[in-house]
Short mmCIF file of N, CA and C and ligand atoms in Angstrom, two decimals:
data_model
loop_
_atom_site.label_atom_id
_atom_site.label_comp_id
_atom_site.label_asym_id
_atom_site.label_seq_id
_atom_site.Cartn_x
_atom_site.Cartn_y
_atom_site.Cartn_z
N UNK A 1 -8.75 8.09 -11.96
CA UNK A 1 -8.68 7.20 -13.14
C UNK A 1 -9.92 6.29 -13.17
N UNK A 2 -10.56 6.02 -14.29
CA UNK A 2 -11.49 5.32 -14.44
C UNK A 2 -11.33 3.86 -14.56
N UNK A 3 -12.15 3.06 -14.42
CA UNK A 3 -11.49 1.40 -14.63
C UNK A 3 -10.50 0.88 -14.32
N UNK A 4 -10.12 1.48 -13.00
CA UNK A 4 -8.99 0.71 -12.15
C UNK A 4 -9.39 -0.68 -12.33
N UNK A 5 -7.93 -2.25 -12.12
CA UNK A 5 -8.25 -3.04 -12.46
C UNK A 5 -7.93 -3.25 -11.21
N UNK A 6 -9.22 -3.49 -10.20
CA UNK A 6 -8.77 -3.97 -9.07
C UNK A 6 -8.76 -5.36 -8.51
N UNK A 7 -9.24 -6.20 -9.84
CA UNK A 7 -8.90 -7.67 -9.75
C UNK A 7 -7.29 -8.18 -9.82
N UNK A 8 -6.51 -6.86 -11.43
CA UNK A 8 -5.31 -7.39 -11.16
C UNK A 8 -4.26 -6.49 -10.13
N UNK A 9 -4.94 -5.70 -9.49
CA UNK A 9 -4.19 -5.00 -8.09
C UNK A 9 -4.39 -6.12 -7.00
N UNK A 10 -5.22 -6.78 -6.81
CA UNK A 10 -5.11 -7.44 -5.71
C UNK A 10 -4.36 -8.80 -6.04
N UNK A 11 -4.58 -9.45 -7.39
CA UNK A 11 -3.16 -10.57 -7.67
C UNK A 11 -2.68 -10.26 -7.49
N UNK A 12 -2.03 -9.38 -7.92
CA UNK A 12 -0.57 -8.30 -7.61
C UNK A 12 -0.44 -8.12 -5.89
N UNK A 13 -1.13 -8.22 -5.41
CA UNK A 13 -0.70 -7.82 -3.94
C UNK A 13 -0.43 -8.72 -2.99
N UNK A 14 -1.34 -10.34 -3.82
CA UNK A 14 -1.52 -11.49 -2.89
C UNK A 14 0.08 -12.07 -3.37
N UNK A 15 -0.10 -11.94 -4.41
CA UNK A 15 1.75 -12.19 -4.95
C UNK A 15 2.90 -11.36 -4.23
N UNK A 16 2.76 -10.45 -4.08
CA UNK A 16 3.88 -9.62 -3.44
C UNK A 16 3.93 -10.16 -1.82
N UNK A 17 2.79 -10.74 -1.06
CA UNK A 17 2.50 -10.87 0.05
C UNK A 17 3.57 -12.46 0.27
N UNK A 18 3.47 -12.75 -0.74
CA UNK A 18 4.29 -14.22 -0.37
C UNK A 18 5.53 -13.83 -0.90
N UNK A 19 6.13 -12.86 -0.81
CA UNK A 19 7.71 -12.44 -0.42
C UNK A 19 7.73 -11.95 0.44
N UNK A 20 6.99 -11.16 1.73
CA UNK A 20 7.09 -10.46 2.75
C UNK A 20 8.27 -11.20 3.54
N UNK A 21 9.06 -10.15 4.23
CA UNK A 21 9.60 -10.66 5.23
C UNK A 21 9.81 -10.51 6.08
N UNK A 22 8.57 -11.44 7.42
CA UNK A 22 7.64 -11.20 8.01
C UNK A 22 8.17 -12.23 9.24
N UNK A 23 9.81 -12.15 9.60
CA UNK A 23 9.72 -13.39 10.62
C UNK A 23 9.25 -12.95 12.28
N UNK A 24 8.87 -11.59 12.43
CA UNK A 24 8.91 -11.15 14.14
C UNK A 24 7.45 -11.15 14.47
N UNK A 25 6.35 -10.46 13.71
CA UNK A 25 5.26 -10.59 13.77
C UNK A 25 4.51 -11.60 12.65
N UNK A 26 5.03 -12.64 11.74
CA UNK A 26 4.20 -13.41 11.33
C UNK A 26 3.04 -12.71 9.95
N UNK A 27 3.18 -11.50 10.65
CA UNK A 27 2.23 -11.02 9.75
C UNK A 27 2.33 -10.37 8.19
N UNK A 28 2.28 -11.09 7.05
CA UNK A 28 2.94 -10.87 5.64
C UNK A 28 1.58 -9.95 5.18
N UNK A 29 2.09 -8.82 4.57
CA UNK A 29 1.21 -7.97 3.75
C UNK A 29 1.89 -8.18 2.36
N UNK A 30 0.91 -7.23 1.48
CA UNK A 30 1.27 -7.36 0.19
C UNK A 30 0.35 -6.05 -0.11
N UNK A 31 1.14 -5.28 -1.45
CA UNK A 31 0.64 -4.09 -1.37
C UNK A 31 0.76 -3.74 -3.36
N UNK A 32 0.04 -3.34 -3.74
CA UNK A 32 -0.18 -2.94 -4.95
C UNK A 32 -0.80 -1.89 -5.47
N UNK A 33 0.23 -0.87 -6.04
CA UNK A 33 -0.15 0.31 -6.41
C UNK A 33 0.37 1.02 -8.20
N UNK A 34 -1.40 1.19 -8.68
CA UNK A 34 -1.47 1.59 -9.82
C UNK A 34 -0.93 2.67 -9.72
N UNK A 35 -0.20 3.34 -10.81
CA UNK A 35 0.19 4.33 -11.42
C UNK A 35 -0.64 5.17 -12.36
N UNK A 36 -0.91 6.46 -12.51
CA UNK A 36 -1.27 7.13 -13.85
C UNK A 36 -1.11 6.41 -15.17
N UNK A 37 -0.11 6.10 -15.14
CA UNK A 37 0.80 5.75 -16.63
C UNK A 37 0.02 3.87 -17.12
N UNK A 38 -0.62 3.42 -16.03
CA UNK A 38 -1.51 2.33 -16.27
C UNK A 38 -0.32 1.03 -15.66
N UNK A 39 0.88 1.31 -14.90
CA UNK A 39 1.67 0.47 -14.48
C UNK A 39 1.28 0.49 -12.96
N UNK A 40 1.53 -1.35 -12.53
CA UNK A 40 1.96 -1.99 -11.28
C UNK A 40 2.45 -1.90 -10.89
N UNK A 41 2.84 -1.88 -9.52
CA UNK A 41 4.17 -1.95 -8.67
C UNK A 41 3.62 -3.02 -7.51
N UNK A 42 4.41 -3.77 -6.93
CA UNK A 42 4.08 -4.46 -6.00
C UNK A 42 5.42 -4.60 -5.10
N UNK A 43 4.61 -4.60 -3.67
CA UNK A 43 5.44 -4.26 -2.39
C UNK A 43 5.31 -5.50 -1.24
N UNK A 44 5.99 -5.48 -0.08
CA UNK A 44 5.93 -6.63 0.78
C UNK A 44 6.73 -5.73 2.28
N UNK A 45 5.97 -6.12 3.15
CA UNK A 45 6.69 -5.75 4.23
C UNK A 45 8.21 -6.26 4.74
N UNK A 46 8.78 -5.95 5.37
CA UNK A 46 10.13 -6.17 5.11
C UNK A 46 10.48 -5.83 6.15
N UNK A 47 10.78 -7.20 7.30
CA UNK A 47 10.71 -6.49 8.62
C UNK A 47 12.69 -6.72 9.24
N UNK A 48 13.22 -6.24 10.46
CA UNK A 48 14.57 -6.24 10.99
C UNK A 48 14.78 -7.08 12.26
N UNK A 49 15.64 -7.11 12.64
CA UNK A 49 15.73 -7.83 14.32
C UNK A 49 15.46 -6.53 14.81
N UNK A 50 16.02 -5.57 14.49
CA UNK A 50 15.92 -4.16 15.03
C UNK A 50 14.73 -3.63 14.57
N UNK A 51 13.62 -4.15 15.45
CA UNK A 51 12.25 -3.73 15.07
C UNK A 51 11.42 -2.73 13.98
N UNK A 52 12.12 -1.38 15.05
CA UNK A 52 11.83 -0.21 14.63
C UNK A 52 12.25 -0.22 13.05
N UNK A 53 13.05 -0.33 12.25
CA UNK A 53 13.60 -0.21 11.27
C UNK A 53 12.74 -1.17 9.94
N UNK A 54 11.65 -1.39 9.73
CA UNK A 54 10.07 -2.38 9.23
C UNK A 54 9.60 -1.74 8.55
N UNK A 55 9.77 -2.04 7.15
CA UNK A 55 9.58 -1.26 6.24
C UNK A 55 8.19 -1.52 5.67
N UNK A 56 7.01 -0.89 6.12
CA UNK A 56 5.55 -1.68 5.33
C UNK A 56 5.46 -2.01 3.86
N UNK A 57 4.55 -2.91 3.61
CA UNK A 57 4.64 -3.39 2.24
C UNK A 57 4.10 -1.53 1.45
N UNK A 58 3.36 -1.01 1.96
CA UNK A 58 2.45 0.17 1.05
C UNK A 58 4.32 0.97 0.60
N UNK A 59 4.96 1.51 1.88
CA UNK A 59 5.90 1.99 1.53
C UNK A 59 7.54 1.39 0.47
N UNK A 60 7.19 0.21 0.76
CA UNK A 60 8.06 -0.38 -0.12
C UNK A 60 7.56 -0.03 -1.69
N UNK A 61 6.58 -0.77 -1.82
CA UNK A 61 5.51 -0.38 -3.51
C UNK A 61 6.07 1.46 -3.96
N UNK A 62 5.90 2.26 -2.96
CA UNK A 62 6.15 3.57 -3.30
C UNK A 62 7.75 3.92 -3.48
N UNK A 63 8.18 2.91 -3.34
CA UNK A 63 9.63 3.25 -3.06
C UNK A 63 10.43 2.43 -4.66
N UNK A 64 9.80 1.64 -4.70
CA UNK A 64 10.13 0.54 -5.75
C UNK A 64 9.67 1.64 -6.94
N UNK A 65 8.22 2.86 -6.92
CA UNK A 65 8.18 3.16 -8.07
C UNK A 65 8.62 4.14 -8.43
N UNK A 66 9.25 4.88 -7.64
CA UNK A 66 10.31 6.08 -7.57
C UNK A 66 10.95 5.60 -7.99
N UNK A 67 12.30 4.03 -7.83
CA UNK A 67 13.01 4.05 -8.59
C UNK A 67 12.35 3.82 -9.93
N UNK A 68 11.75 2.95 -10.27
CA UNK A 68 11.32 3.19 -11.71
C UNK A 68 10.71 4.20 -12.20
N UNK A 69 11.01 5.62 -11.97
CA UNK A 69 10.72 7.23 -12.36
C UNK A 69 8.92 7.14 -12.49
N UNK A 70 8.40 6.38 -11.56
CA UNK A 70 7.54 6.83 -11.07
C UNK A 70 6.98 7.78 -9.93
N UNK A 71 5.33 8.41 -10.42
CA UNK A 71 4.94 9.60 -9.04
C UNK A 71 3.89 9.39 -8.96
N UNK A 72 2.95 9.46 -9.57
CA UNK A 72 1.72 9.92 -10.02
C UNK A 72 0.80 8.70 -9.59
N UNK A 73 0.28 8.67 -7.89
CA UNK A 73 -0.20 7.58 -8.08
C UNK A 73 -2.18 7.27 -8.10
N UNK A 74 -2.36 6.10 -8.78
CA UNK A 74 -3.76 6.68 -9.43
C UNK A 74 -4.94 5.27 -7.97
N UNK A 75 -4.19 4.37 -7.71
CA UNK A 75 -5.12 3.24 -6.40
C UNK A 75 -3.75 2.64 -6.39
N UNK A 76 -4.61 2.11 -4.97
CA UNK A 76 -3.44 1.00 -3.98
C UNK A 76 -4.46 0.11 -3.69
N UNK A 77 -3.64 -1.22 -3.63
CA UNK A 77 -4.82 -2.27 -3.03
C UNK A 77 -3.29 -3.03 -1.79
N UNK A 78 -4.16 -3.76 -0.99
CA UNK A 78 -3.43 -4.07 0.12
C UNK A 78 -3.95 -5.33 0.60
N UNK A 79 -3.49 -6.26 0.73
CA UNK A 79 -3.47 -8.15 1.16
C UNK A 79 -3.27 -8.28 2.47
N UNK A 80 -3.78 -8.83 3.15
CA UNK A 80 -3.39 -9.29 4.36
C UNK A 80 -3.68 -10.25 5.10
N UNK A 81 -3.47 -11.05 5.95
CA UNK A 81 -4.55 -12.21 6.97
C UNK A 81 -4.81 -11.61 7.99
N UNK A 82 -5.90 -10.41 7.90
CA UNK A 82 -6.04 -10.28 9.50
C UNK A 82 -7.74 -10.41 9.50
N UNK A 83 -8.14 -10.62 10.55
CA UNK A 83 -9.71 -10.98 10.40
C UNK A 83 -10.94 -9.81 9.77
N UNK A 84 -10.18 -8.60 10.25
CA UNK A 84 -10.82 -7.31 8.93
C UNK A 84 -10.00 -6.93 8.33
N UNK A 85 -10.34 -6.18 6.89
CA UNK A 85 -9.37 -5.75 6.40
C UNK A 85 -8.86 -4.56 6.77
N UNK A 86 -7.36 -4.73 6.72
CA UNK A 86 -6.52 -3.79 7.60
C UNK A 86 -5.98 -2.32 7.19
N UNK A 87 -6.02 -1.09 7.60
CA UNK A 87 -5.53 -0.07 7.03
C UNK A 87 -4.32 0.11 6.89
N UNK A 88 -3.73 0.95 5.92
CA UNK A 88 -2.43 1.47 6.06
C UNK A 88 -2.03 2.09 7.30
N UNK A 89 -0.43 1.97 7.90
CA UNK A 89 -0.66 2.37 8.94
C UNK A 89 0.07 4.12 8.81
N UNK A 90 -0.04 4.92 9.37
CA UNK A 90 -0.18 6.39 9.52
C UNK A 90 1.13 6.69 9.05
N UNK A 91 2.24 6.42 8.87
CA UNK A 91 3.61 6.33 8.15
C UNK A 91 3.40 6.17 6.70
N UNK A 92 2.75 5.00 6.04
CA UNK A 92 2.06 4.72 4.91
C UNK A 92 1.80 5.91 4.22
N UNK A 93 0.41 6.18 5.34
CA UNK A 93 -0.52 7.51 4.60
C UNK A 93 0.31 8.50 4.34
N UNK A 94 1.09 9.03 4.90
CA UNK A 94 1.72 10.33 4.62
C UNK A 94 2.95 9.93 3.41
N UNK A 95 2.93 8.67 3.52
CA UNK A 95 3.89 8.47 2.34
C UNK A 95 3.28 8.37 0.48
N UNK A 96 2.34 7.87 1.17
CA UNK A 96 1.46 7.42 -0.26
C UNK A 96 0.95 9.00 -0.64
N UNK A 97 0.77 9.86 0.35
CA UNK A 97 -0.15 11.35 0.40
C UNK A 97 0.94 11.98 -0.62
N UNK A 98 2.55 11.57 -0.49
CA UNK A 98 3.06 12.46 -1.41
C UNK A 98 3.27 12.63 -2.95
N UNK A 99 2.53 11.09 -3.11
CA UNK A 99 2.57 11.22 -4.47
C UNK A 99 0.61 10.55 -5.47
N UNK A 100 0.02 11.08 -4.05
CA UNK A 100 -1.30 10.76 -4.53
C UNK A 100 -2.06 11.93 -4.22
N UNK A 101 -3.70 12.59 -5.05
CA UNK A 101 -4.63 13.61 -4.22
C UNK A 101 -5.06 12.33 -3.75
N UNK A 102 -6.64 13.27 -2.87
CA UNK A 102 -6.94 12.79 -1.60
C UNK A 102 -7.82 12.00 -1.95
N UNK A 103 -8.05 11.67 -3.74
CA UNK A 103 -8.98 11.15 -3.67
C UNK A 103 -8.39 10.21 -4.15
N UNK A 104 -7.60 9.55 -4.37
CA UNK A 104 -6.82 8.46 -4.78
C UNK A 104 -7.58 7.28 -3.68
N UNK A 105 -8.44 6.16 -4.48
CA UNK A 105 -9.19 4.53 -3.91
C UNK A 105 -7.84 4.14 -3.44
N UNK A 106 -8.44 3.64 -2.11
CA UNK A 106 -7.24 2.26 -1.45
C UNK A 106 -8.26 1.67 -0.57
N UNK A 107 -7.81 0.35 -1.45
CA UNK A 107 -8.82 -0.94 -0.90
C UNK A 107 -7.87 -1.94 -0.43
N UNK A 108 -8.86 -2.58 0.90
CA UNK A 108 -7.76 -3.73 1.42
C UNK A 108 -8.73 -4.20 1.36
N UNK A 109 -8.16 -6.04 1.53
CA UNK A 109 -8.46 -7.06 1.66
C UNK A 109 -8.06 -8.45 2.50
N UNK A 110 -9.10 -8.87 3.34
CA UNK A 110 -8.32 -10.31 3.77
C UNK A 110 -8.22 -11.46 2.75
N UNK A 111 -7.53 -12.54 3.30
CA UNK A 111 -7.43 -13.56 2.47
C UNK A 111 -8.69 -14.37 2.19
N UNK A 112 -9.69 -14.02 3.02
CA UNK A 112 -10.46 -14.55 2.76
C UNK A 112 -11.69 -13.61 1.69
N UNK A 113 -11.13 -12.24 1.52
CA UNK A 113 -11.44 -11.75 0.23
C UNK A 113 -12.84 -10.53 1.13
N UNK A 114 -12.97 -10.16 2.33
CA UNK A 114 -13.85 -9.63 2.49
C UNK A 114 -12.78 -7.91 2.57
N UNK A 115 -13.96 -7.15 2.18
CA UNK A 115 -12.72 -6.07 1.28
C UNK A 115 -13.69 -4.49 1.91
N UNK A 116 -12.61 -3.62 2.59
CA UNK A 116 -12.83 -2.25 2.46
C UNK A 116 -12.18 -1.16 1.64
N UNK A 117 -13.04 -0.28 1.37
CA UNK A 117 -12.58 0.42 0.69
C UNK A 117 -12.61 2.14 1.20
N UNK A 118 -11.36 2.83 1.12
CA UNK A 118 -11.31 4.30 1.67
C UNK A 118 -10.61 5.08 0.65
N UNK A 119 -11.09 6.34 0.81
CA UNK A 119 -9.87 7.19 -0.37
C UNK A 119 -8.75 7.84 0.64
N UNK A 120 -7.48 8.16 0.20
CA UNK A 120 -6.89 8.74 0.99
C UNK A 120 -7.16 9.66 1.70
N UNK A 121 -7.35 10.57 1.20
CA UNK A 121 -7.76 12.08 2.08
C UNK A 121 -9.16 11.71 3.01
N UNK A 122 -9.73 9.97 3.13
CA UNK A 122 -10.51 9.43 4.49
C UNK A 122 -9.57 9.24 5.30
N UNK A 123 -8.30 8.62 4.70
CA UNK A 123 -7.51 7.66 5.87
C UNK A 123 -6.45 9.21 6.39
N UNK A 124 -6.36 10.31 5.84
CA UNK A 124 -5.24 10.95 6.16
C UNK A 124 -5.88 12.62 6.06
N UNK A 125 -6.80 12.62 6.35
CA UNK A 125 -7.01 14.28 6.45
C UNK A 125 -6.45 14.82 7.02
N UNK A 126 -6.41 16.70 6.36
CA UNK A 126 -4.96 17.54 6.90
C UNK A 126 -4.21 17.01 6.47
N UNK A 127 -3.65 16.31 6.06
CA UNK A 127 -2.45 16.17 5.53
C UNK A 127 -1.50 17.25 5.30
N UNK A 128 -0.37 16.74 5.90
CA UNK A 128 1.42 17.58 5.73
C UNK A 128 1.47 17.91 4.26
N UNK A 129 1.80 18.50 3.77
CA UNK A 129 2.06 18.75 2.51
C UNK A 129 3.22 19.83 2.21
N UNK A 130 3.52 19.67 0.71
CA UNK A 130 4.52 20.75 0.17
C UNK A 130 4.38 22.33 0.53
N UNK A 131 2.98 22.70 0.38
CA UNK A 131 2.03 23.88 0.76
C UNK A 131 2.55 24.79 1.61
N UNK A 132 2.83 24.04 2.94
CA UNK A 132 3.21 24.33 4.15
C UNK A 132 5.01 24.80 4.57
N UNK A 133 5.85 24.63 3.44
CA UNK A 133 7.05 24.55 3.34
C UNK A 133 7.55 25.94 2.70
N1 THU B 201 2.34 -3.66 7.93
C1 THU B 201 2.34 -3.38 6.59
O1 THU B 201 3.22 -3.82 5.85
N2 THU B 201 1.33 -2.64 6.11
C2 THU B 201 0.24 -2.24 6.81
O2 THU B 201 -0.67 -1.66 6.24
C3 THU B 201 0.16 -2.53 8.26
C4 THU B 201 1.38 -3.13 8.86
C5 THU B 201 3.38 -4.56 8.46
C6 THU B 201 4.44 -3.95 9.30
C7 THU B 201 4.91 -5.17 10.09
O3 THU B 201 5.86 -5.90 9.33
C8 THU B 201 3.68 -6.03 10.24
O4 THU B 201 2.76 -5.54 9.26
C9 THU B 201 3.05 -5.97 11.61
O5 THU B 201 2.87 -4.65 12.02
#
């Protein structure tokens, strides 16, 4: 997609980041992912006493747009406070992989706004796919 608005993906993400719920590691993400269709979704990590069970903000966003009969996804942007900006973590990728190609932009950012940028099929080559089934 051309003219992603990645000024209002990352409001969108710094907003979603201040709902995280983030009491074991402190650490609140915020996650925002364009659609084909030119719609937002915004996500927040969402963590348990029972560790393992921590739902990342990227996978929440993907989950939130399934229910709203969304698939088709066109960038993700991602918020965080960590001193670089931080990748999706490998659960993410294969989640975001199922409803994005490889060339789908995902850019993170710290709060202090210094920003990388990767396409999926950087962060997740080979990728699992339907193909294989
Ligand atoms: N986390 C995310 O939400 N997204 C990422 O891209 C990296 C990690 C969350 C999971 C957990 O709540 C906290 O960050 C620390 O790992």
């Amino acid at each position: 997609m051309d003219n992603i608005p990645w000024e209002e993906l990352f409001a969108t993400a710094t907003q979603a980041r201040e709902r995280a719920h983030a009491p074991y590691s402190q650490f609140r993400v915020g996650a925002a992912v364009l659609y084909e269709d030119g719609s937002i979704v915004p996500g927040c990590n969402v963590e348990n006493a029972s560790y393992g069970l921590t739902l990342c903000a990227e996978r929440n966003a993907v989950a939130r747009g399934v229910m709203d009969g969304r698939r088709g996804l066109a960038a993700v942007a991602i918020v965080a406070d960590s001193a670089v900006p931080c990748t999706p973590c490998g659960m993410c990728r294969q989640v975001l992989a199922e409803f994005a190609t490889p060339a789908v932009p995902v850019r993170s950012r710290t709060l202090e706004g210094t920003e990388a940028q990767y396409t999926l099929g950087e962060l997740l080559p080979h990728a699992f796919g339907p193909s294989f089934l």
